[in-house]
Short mmCIF file of C-alpha atoms in Angstrom, two decimals:
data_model
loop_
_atom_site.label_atom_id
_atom_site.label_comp_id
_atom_site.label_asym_id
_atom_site.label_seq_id
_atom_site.Cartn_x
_atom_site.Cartn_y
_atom_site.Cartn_z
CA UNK Y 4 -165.64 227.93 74.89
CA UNK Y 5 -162.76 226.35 75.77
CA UNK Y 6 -159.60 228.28 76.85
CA UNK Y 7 -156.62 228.30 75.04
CA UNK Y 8 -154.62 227.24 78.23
CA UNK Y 9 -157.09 224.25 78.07
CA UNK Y 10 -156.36 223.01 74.84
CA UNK Y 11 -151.95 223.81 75.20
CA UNK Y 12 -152.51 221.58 78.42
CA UNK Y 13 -154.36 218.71 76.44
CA UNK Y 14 -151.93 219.14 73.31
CA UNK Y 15 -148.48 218.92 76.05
CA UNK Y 16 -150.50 215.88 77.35
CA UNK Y 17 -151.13 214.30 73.84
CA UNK Y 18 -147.39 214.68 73.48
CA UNK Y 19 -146.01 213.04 76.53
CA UNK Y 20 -147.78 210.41 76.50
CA UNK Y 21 -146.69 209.72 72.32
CA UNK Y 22 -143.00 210.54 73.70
CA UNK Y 23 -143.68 208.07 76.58
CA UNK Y 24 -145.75 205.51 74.31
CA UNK Y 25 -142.19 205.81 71.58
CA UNK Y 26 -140.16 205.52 74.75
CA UNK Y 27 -141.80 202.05 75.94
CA UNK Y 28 -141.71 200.49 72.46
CA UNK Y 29 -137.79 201.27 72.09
CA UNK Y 30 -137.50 199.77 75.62
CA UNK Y 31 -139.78 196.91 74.48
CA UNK Y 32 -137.72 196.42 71.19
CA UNK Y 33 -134.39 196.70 73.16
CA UNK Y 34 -135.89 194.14 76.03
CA UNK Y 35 -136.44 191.64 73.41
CA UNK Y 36 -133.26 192.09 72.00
CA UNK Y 37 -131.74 191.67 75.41
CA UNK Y 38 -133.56 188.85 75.89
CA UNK Y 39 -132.67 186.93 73.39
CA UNK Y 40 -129.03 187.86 73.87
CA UNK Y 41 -129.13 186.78 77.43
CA UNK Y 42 -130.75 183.36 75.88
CA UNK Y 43 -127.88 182.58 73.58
CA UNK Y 44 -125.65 184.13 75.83
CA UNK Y 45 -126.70 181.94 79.04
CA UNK Y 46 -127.39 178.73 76.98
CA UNK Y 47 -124.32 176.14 78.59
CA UNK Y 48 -124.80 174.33 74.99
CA UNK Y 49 -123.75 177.95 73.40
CA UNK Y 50 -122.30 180.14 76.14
CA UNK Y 51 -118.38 178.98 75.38
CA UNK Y 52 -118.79 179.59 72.11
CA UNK Y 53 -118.31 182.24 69.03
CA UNK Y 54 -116.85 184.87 71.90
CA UNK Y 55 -116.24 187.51 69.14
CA UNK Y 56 -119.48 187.49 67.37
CA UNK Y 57 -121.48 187.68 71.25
CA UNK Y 58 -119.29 190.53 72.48
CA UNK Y 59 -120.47 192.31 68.85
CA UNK Y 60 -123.95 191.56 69.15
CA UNK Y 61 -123.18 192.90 73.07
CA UNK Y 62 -121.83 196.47 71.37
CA UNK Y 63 -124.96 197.00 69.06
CA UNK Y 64 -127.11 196.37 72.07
CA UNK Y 65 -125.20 198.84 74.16
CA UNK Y 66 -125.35 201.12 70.60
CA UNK Y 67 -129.00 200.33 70.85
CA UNK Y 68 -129.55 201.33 74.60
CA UNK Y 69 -128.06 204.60 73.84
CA UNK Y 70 -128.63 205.69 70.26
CA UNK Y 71 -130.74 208.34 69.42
CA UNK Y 72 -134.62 208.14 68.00
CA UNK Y 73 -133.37 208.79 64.53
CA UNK Y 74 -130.81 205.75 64.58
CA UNK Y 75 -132.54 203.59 66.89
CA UNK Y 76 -134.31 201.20 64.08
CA UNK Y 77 -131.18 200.73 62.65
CA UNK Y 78 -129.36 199.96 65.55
CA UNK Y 79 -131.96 197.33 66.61
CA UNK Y 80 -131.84 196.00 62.74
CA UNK Y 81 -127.67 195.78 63.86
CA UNK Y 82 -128.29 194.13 67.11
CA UNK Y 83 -130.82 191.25 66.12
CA UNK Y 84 -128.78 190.57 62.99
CA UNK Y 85 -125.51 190.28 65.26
CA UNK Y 86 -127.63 188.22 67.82
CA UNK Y 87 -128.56 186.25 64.77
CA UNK Y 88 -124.88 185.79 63.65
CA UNK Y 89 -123.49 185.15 67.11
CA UNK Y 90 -126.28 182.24 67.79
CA UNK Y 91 -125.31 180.73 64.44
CA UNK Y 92 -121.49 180.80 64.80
CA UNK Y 93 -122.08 179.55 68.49
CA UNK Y 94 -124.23 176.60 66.95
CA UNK Y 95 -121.73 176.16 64.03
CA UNK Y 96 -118.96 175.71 66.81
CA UNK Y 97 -121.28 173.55 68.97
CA UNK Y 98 -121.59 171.33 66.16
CA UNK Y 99 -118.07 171.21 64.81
CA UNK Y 100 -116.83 170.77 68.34
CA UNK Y 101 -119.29 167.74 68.07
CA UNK Y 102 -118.34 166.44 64.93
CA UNK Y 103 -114.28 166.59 65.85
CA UNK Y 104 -115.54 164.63 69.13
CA UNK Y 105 -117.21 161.88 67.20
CA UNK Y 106 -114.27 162.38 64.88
CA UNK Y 107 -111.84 161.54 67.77
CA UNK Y 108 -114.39 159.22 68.61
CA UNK Y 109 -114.22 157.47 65.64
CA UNK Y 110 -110.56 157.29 64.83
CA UNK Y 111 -110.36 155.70 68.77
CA UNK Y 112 -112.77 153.44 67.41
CA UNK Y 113 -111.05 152.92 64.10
CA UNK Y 114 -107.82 152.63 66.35
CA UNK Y 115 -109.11 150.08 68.74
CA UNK Y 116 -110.59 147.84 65.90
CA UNK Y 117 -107.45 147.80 63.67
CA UNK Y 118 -105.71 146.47 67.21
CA UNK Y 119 -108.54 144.18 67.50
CA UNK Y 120 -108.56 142.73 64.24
CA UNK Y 121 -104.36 142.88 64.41
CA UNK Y 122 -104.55 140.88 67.75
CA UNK Y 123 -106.62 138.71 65.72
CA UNK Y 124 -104.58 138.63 63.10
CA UNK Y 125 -101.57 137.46 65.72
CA UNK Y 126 -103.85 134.80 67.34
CA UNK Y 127 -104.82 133.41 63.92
CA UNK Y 128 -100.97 133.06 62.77
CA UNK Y 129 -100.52 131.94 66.41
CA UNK Y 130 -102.67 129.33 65.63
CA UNK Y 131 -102.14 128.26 62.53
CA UNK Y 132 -98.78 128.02 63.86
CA UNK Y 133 -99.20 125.53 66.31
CA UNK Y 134 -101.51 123.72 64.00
CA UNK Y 135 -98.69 123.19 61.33
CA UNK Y 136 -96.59 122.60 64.30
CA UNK Y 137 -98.68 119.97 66.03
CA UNK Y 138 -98.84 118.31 62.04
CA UNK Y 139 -95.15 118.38 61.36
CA UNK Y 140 -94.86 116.92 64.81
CA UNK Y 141 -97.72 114.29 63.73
CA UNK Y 142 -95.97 113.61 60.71
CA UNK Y 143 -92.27 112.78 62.24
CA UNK Y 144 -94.20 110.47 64.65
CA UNK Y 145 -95.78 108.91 61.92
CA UNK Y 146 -92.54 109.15 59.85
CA UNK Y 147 -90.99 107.09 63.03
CA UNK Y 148 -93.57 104.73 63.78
CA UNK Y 149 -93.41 103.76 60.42
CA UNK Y 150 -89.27 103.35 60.13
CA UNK Y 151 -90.38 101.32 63.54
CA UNK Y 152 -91.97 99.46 61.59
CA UNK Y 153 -90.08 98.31 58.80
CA UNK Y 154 -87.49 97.90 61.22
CA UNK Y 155 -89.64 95.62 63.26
CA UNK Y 156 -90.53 94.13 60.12
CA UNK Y 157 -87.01 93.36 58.82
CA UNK Y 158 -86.07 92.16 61.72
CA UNK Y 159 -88.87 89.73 61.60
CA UNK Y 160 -87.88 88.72 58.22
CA UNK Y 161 -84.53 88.65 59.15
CA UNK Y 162 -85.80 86.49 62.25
CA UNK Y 163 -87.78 84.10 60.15
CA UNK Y 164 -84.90 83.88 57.21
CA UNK Y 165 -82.51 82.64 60.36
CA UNK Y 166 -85.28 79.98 61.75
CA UNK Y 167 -85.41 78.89 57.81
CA UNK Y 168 -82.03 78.67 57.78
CA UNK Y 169 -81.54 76.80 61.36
CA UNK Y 170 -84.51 74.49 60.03
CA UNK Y 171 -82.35 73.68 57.16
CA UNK Y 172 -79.23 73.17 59.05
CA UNK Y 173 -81.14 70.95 61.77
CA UNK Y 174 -82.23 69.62 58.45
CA UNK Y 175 -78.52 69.23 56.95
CA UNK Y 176 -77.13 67.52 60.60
CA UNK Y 177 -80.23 65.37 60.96
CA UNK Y 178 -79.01 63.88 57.58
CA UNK Y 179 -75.38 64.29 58.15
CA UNK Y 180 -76.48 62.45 61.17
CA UNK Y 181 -78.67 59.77 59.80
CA UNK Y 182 -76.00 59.10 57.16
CA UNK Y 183 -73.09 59.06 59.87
CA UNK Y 184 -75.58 56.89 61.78
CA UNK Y 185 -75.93 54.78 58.47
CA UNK Y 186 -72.15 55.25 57.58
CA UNK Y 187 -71.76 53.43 61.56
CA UNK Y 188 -74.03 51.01 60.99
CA UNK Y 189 -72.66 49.65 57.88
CA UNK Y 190 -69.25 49.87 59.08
CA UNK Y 191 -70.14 47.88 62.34
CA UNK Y 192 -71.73 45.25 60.23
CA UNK Y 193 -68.53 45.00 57.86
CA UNK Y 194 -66.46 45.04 61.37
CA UNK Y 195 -69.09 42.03 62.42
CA UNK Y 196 -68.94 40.27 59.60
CA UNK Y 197 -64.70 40.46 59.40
CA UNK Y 198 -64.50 39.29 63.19
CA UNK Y 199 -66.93 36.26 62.62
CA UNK Y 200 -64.76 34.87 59.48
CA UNK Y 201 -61.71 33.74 61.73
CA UNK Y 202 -63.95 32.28 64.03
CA UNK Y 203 -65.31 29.53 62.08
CA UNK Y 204 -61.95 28.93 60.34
CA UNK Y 205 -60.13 28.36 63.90
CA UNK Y 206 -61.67 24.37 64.23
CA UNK Y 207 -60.84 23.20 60.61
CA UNK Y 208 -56.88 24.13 60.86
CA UNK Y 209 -57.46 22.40 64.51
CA UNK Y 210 -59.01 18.80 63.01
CA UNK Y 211 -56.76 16.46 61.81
CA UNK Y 212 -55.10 16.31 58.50
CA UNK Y 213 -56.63 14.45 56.14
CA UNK Y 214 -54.48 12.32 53.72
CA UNK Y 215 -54.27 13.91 50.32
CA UNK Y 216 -55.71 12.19 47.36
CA UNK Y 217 -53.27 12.01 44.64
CA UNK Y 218 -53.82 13.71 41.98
CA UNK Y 219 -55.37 12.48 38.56
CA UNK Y 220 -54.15 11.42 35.76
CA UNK Y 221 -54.18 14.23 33.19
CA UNK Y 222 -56.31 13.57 30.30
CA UNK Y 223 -55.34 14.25 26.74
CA UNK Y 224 -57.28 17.03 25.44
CA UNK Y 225 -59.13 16.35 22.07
CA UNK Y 226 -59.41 18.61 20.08
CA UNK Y 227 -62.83 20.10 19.22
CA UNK Y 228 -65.15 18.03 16.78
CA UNK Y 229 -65.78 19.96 13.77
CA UNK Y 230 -69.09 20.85 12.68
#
């Protein structure tokens, strides 16, 4: 048989090694818990982030560490939950530090193409500008070359309504002239034809007298026969 001393030794055995078998599995459950901590808690993405849910989730692990056998599953219930909380708030500031980036990101964008499209704006007005510019400018060129014109063309008129009228004067003198030329002409002939008169005269007053017939006897005018 075996001796009660025996079997006390094997039953103190049996025990230590369950209290060291419960003792490794709370330090396995608490090393997990740490580790995952230390994961969220080292992460440079998360790390920065949600600093009063990590130093919570750090309490229950401490809690954890040190709680007794009787609280210790509810401690390590506390502690994953808070881990659990703590990654999410980290990842929901993460993301809304993200999205208020792009945010900023997007109203620099918004800002840079409103001054894009408004120094486009100003360059099109610009524009236009000098386009309605360069036509007004076309137009009073126009406008003058064509008050050049008419000018140039009343002064041709004006030019060929004086040559009409010199022609017609030349015309008027050449026969003012002709008839002043006829007008002489005439009057040298009448002047010719008065200074050869006396000049055929001059030998009968020269010749001698002839004597003068007398003169006829009268005859008695009868008077006229009757029919």
């Amino acid at each position: 048989m075996k001796s009660p001393v025996n079997k006390l030794a094997r039953l103190g055995l049996v025990v230590l090694a369950g209290f060291a078998t419960t003792a490794l599995a709370r330090n396995d459950e608490y090393q997990r818990l740490l580790d995952r901590f230390n994961a969220v808690a080292t992460d440079a993405r998360l790390a920065n982030h949600a600093p009063v849910a990590m130093d919570r989730a750090r309490e229950s692990l401490a809690a954890l560490k040190e709680a007794r056998r009787s609280e210790r599953e509810l401690w390590a219930y506390i502690a994953e939950r808070r881990i659990d909380a703590a990654q999410a708030a980290a990842e929901a500031e993460l993301l809304e530090g993200q999205r208020t980036q792009l945010q900023r990101e997007n109203d620099r964008l918004q800002v840079a193409v409103a001054r894009r499209d408004a120094e486009q704006a100003r360059a099109e007005l610009e524009r236009a500008r000098l386009q309605a510019q360069i036509r007004a400018e076309e137009a009073e060129r126009a406008q003058r070359e064509a008050e050049t014109a008419r000018a140039e063309g009343e002064q041709a008129q004006q030019a060929a309504e004086a040559a009409r009228a010199e022609a017609n004067q030349a015309k008027r003198m050449a026969a003012a002239q002709a008839k002043a030329a006829a007008l002489a002409k005439k009057e040298a002939e009448l002047e010719a034809a008065l200074s050869d008169k006396p000049a055929k005269a001059a030998p009968t007053q020269s010749a001698p007298a002839k004597p003068q017939a007398k003169p006829a006897a009268k005859k008695k005018s009868q008077p006229p026969a009757t029919r």
